[in-house]
Amino acid sequence: MAHPKIEPYDGPAGGWGSAQSLTEILLREEIPVSGAALLMKQNKPDGFMCVSCAWAKPAKALTFEYCENGAKATAWEQTAKRCGPDFFAEHTVTELLGWTDYALEEQGRLTHPLRYDATSDRYVPVSWEEATAAIGRELRALEPKSVVFYASGRASLETSYMYGLFARMYGNNNLPDSSNMCHEPTSVGLKASIGVPVGTVVLDDFEASDLLMFFGQNVGSNSPRMLHQLQDARRRRVPIITFNPLRERGLERFTNPQSVVEMATRHATEISTQYHQVKAGGDIAAITGMCKALIAADREAQQVGRPRILDVSFIEEHTHGFEAFVAYCEAQDWAALEAASGLTRSAIEAAATVYARARAVIGIYGMGLTQHRKGTEAVQMLVNLMLLRGNVGRKGAGLCPVRGHSNVQGQRTVGITEKPELAPLDVLKEQYGFEPPREKGLNTVEACEGILSGDVKAFVGLGGNFVRAIPDTVRMEEAWRSLRLTVQVSTKLNRSHLINGGQAYILPCLGRIEIDNQASGPQAVSMESSTSCFHGSRGKTNPVSDGVRSEPWIVAELAKATLHPNPAISWDAWVADYGTIRDAIEATYPAVFKDLNGRLFEPGGVHKPLAARERRWETESGKANFVVPEGLDADPDMPARSAESLDLITLRSNDQFNTTVYGYDDRFRGVKGTRSILFMNVEDMARLGFSDGETVDVVTEAKDELRSVKGLRIVVYDIPLGNCAGYYPELNPLIPLWHHDEQSKTPAAKAIPVRILRSAAPIHG
Ligand SMILES: Nc1nc2c(c(=O)[nH]1)N[C@H]1C(S)=C(S)[C@@H](COP(=O)(O)OP(=O)(O)OC[C@H]3O[C@@H](n4cnc5c(=O)[nH]c(N)nc54)[C@H](O)[C@@H]3O)O[C@H]1N2
Ligand SMILES: Nc1nc2c(c(=O)[nH]1)N[C@H]1C(S)=C(S)[C@@H](COP(=O)(O)OP(=O)(O)OC[C@H]3O[C@@H](n4cnc5c(=O)[nH]c(N)nc54)[C@H](O)[C@@H]3O)O[C@H]1N2
Ligand SMILES: [Mo]
């Protein structure tokens, strides 16, 4: 690896930096020409849906409806490199464990089903028949409650529906998914507050909005196509207010790489009109302050006979809990709000002033809001702010959680959930004539607890890199080895394959970009975007190898090998024609998926009906609920913190998709050639006696065992006092498993109490 370089980057998001970074990856993956032609089909009606983020796909697509990172994801999946049996013959699993995440995936696409052979410590080729039969045998021998069926959020609606059904027919609701580590506070918080577990805005709302607010979402790296909506909004002089501890480039300025004029003139649009560097976990306090300011301004308006600030008729007709919420806000003291948010009263009031003037506001948020001990309360606090001025269920206004994986929201819609009440079990019972399990299943954190305690004995993963994505990686890796069976359906080699159970299988699958030929011809699949629109997707390139199979095929074979035959299901017929899976989905959810097959390629997608958009509140109170948080503290039950303690934020770079590391540069943050970084405030650094560029170790300040990551290089950075930041997944060993959102159990990856130690042994890389 080249020498790491740290130097501030002053280019905009998008722009020439983006064009160059994209060219580099196309060349590295050895697909410059076909890659470029392929990208023209990305996110278009009748094309394929990007395998990167879940951002909405417009009805009128741009010529290039993709972004730097979506294109990188396509290049990464469509690489010319292959990782077949020869590779595994050459390398033992023990050897591969010493490789980086980058090096593992960089071997290219997996081409053959593989079985772990303990004698040679290698993965060896196995036939599909043998693999599925052996897995079926093991699963039949196990107690169903001891098996976990994980899903990362990429698999299609069709695959996910079959997978959930398979788990339930097998006998459990142990269906954790990546959203348990991601937007679960959205599913829990929005459901309780406004009666829908998902965002309420659609793409058109952006055109009608006159204020956008961003809380903890890094648009420039993680959903760059959204920058077009932001640029349009700024052209209409719509203000954008951002709350983020870090000054993220995409939230500062953007040059549209698809605009010849902008590229030639190096013109950049300013994105945020106010940028508040809130402390990690300080959002509840910041938003409370805004609400307090609005309530005060409303009282004042009332006294002098000016128009009200609060939307009183909306509050009366549509909400519950208003008085208690007002009492809570008024009881808060500004000094405490300032301390907990890290913002000044005047900064918070400035945000409130702009909010009070706007007619239609969209509240956009991501992991900065959800991945906290009080993540669900933070989401609900944002809802409170929106309710004060009736900003839900109105054109141009609403909540916009930016979902992660391209079909993570859709998986939940078709039954991937550990919560039995969220799946239509009675319908499934009727439709397929079996008795679905009614007991609550395991979510991600509970599955980890089960693995630690030994109650969980087998793990099946539909995509993802579970062992790397979860908290407490070192402890979890150790416990993982005692699993009896691990099965990973995957496209590329990752660490979860190498921490194998007693019996371990890697089942390589087709990616969404590839043509999926079945008995009735080439198949389409479907997914759901962040804005609850269903889209069809057709593969365009030849399969990477004859050895791989489609995800629906693999799930069907596993089901057939495990379950008793059921006359109400022909897994083979489903695989022969995915349209019949969509018919089955429609039969299970008739209101949601009405005529899914007929409308699969409608430009702009098929909207899922959402009660809250029409101001129907499917909550316990029958109203939209104001929810009073328990307190301002983002981390309620940490022991007394030492003076050396900092809150660590784990982040994505601009060169990764979750645990998939595309490269070692984080252009926007000025880091080149390394991911072993600790961003620190210059004053904290001086106060604690460290210097810029020094190598340090980081330990978790936790009541139980010692957790540490060694050999991080300090980079002085513009970050609030008391906070520091570094990259996920390298820092996951620092997150205690118990350090999760109290309500949704989403690991709290954004404010981990840590201490920094002078490094015993410098390690670079
Ligand atoms: N290219 C690319 N695209 C992706 C992904 C990827 O890895 N790469 N991942 C996908 C997935 S699964 C997801 S979930 C999304 C994730 O996308 P994001 O939701 O953007 O997640 P993070 O990168 O973790 O960044 C969170 C942001 O929150 C800020 N932040 C941290 N703590 C706080 C806080 O306490 N308060 C506030 N207000 N802000 C805070 C951070 O500075 C950062 O800018 O992106 C998806 N899209
Ligand atoms: N510290 C910290 N931890 C975090 C986070 C954080 O911000 N900080 N973020 C959390 C979040 S938001 C998420 S969503 C999780 C992500 O957790 P996961 O979804 O489990 O992880 P990914 O890195 O997205 O999974 C990558 C792997 O998926 C496989 N894959 C890729 N495409 C396909 C496909 O089409 N089909 C199949 N079957 N497999 C495929 C490849 O083998 C690849 O190696 O991580 C969480 N962990
Ligand atoms: Mo995510």
PDB file of N, CA and C in Angstrom, residues 22 45 47 78 86 92 175 198 237 375 382 387 405 432 491 531-532 539 558 572 576 593 612 621 639 697 713:
ATOM      1  N   LEU A  22     -14.099   7.249 -10.115  1.00  0.00           N
ATOM      2  CA  LEU A  22     -14.870   6.243 -10.832  1.00  0.00           C
ATOM      3  C   LEU A  22     -14.028   5.575 -11.921  1.00  0.00           C
ATOM      4  N   PRO A  45     -36.191   2.690 -15.713  1.00  0.00           N
ATOM      5  CA  PRO A  45     -37.277   1.736 -15.891  1.00  0.00           C
ATOM      6  C   PRO A  45     -36.817   0.694 -16.915  1.00  0.00           C
ATOM      7  N   GLY A  47     -34.350  -1.166 -16.640  1.00  0.00           N
ATOM      8  CA  GLY A  47     -32.932  -1.446 -16.435  1.00  0.00           C
ATOM      9  C   GLY A  47     -32.762  -2.225 -15.149  1.00  0.00           C
ATOM     10  N   GLN A  78     -19.372  -6.338 -10.929  1.00  0.00           N
ATOM     11  CA  GLN A  78     -19.171  -6.826 -12.293  1.00  0.00           C
ATOM     12  C   GLN A  78     -17.701  -7.005 -12.642  1.00  0.00           C
ATOM     13  N   ASP A  86      -9.437 -22.886  -7.375  1.00  0.00           N
ATOM     14  CA  ASP A  86      -7.963 -22.783  -7.406  1.00  0.00           C
ATOM     15  C   ASP A  86      -7.455 -21.887  -6.281  1.00  0.00           C
ATOM     16  N   THR A  92      -4.944 -21.496   2.920  1.00  0.00           N
ATOM     17  CA  THR A  92      -5.713 -22.041   4.042  1.00  0.00           C
ATOM     18  C   THR A  92      -6.587 -20.931   4.617  1.00  0.00           C
ATOM     19  N   LEU A 175     -35.382 -14.152  12.282  1.00  0.00           N
ATOM     20  CA  LEU A 175     -35.081 -13.495  11.015  1.00  0.00           C
ATOM     21  C   LEU A 175     -34.488 -12.108  11.247  1.00  0.00           C
ATOM     22  N   VAL A 198     -42.024   3.523   8.291  1.00  0.00           N
ATOM     23  CA  VAL A 198     -41.131   3.990   7.218  1.00  0.00           C
ATOM     24  C   VAL A 198     -41.337   5.485   6.983  1.00  0.00           C
ATOM     25  N   ARG A 237     -33.774  28.375  -3.962  1.00  0.00           N
ATOM     26  CA  ARG A 237     -33.457  29.108  -2.727  1.00  0.00           C
ATOM     27  C   ARG A 237     -34.065  28.477  -1.480  1.00  0.00           C
ATOM     28  N   GLY A 375     -31.568   6.005  20.296  1.00  0.00           N
ATOM     29  CA  GLY A 375     -31.835   6.205  18.873  1.00  0.00           C
ATOM     30  C   GLY A 375     -33.314   6.358  18.563  1.00  0.00           C
ATOM     31  N   LEU A 382     -37.455  14.092  16.487  1.00  0.00           N
ATOM     32  CA  LEU A 382     -37.578  14.759  15.193  1.00  0.00           C
ATOM     33  C   LEU A 382     -39.055  14.795  14.767  1.00  0.00           C
ATOM     34  N   LEU A 387     -44.335  17.613  14.011  1.00  0.00           N
ATOM     35  CA  LEU A 387     -45.761  17.717  14.367  1.00  0.00           C
ATOM     36  C   LEU A 387     -46.125  19.126  14.815  1.00  0.00           C
ATOM     37  N   HIS A 405     -29.289  -0.403   2.602  1.00  0.00           N
ATOM     38  CA  HIS A 405     -29.239  -1.365   1.513  1.00  0.00           C
ATOM     39  C   HIS A 405     -30.407  -1.160   0.550  1.00  0.00           C
ATOM     40  N   TYR A 432     -50.711 -21.372   2.997  1.00  0.00           N
ATOM     41  CA  TYR A 432     -49.795 -22.505   2.824  1.00  0.00           C
ATOM     42  C   TYR A 432     -50.092 -23.693   3.739  1.00  0.00           C
ATOM     43  N   THR A 491     -21.762 -13.170  -2.787  1.00  0.00           N
ATOM     44  CA  THR A 491     -21.152 -12.897  -4.088  1.00  0.00           C
ATOM     45  C   THR A 491     -19.636 -12.839  -3.996  1.00  0.00           C
ATOM     46  N   THR A 531     -38.293   5.567  -0.486  1.00  0.00           N
ATOM     47  CA  THR A 531     -39.546   6.321  -0.493  1.00  0.00           C
ATOM     48  C   THR A 531     -40.729   5.398  -0.763  1.00  0.00           C
ATOM     49  N   SER A 532     -40.592   4.123  -0.378  1.00  0.00           N
ATOM     50  CA  SER A 532     -41.681   3.149  -0.448  1.00  0.00           C
ATOM     51  C   SER A 532     -42.247   2.963  -1.855  1.00  0.00           C
ATOM     52  N   GLY A 539     -31.603  -8.104 -14.959  1.00  0.00           N
ATOM     53  CA  GLY A 539     -30.169  -8.258 -15.142  1.00  0.00           C
ATOM     54  C   GLY A 539     -29.781  -8.002 -16.588  1.00  0.00           C
ATOM     55  N   LEU A 558     -32.616 -25.031  -0.587  1.00  0.00           N
ATOM     56  CA  LEU A 558     -32.437 -25.225   0.862  1.00  0.00           C
ATOM     57  C   LEU A 558     -33.765 -25.636   1.498  1.00  0.00           C
ATOM     58  N   ASP A 572     -40.211 -25.296  -6.999  1.00  0.00           N
ATOM     59  CA  ASP A 572     -39.673 -25.361  -8.365  1.00  0.00           C
ATOM     60  C   ASP A 572     -40.458 -24.464  -9.321  1.00  0.00           C
ATOM     61  N   ALA A 576     -39.076 -21.391 -11.539  1.00  0.00           N
ATOM     62  CA  ALA A 576     -39.211 -21.414 -12.998  1.00  0.00           C
ATOM     63  C   ALA A 576     -39.735 -20.075 -13.514  1.00  0.00           C
ATOM     64  N   PHE A 593     -49.534  -4.934  -2.552  1.00  0.00           N
ATOM     65  CA  PHE A 593     -48.919  -5.315  -3.827  1.00  0.00           C
ATOM     66  C   PHE A 593     -49.942  -5.526  -4.938  1.00  0.00           C
ATOM     67  N   ALA A 612     -50.057   7.409   7.060  1.00  0.00           N
ATOM     68  CA  ALA A 612     -49.649   8.706   7.624  1.00  0.00           C
ATOM     69  C   ALA A 612     -49.593   9.801   6.564  1.00  0.00           C
ATOM     70  N   SER A 621     -53.051   5.364  19.984  1.00  0.00           N
ATOM     71  CA  SER A 621     -53.977   6.436  20.362  1.00  0.00           C
ATOM     72  C   SER A 621     -54.881   6.836  19.201  1.00  0.00           C
ATOM     73  N   PRO A 639     -21.152   4.227  33.371  1.00  0.00           N
ATOM     74  CA  PRO A 639     -20.634   4.623  34.685  1.00  0.00           C
ATOM     75  C   PRO A 639     -20.026   6.019  34.565  1.00  0.00           C
ATOM     76  N   ASP A 697      -3.572   3.708  20.686  1.00  0.00           N
ATOM     77  CA  ASP A 697      -4.532   2.622  20.847  1.00  0.00           C
ATOM     78  C   ASP A 697      -5.798   3.216  21.447  1.00  0.00           C
ATOM     79  N   ARG A 713      -3.819   6.197  13.723  1.00  0.00           N
ATOM     80  CA  ARG A 713      -3.066   7.437  13.588  1.00  0.00           C
ATOM     81  C   ARG A 713      -3.992   8.627  13.856  1.00  0.00           C
TER      82      ARG A 713
END
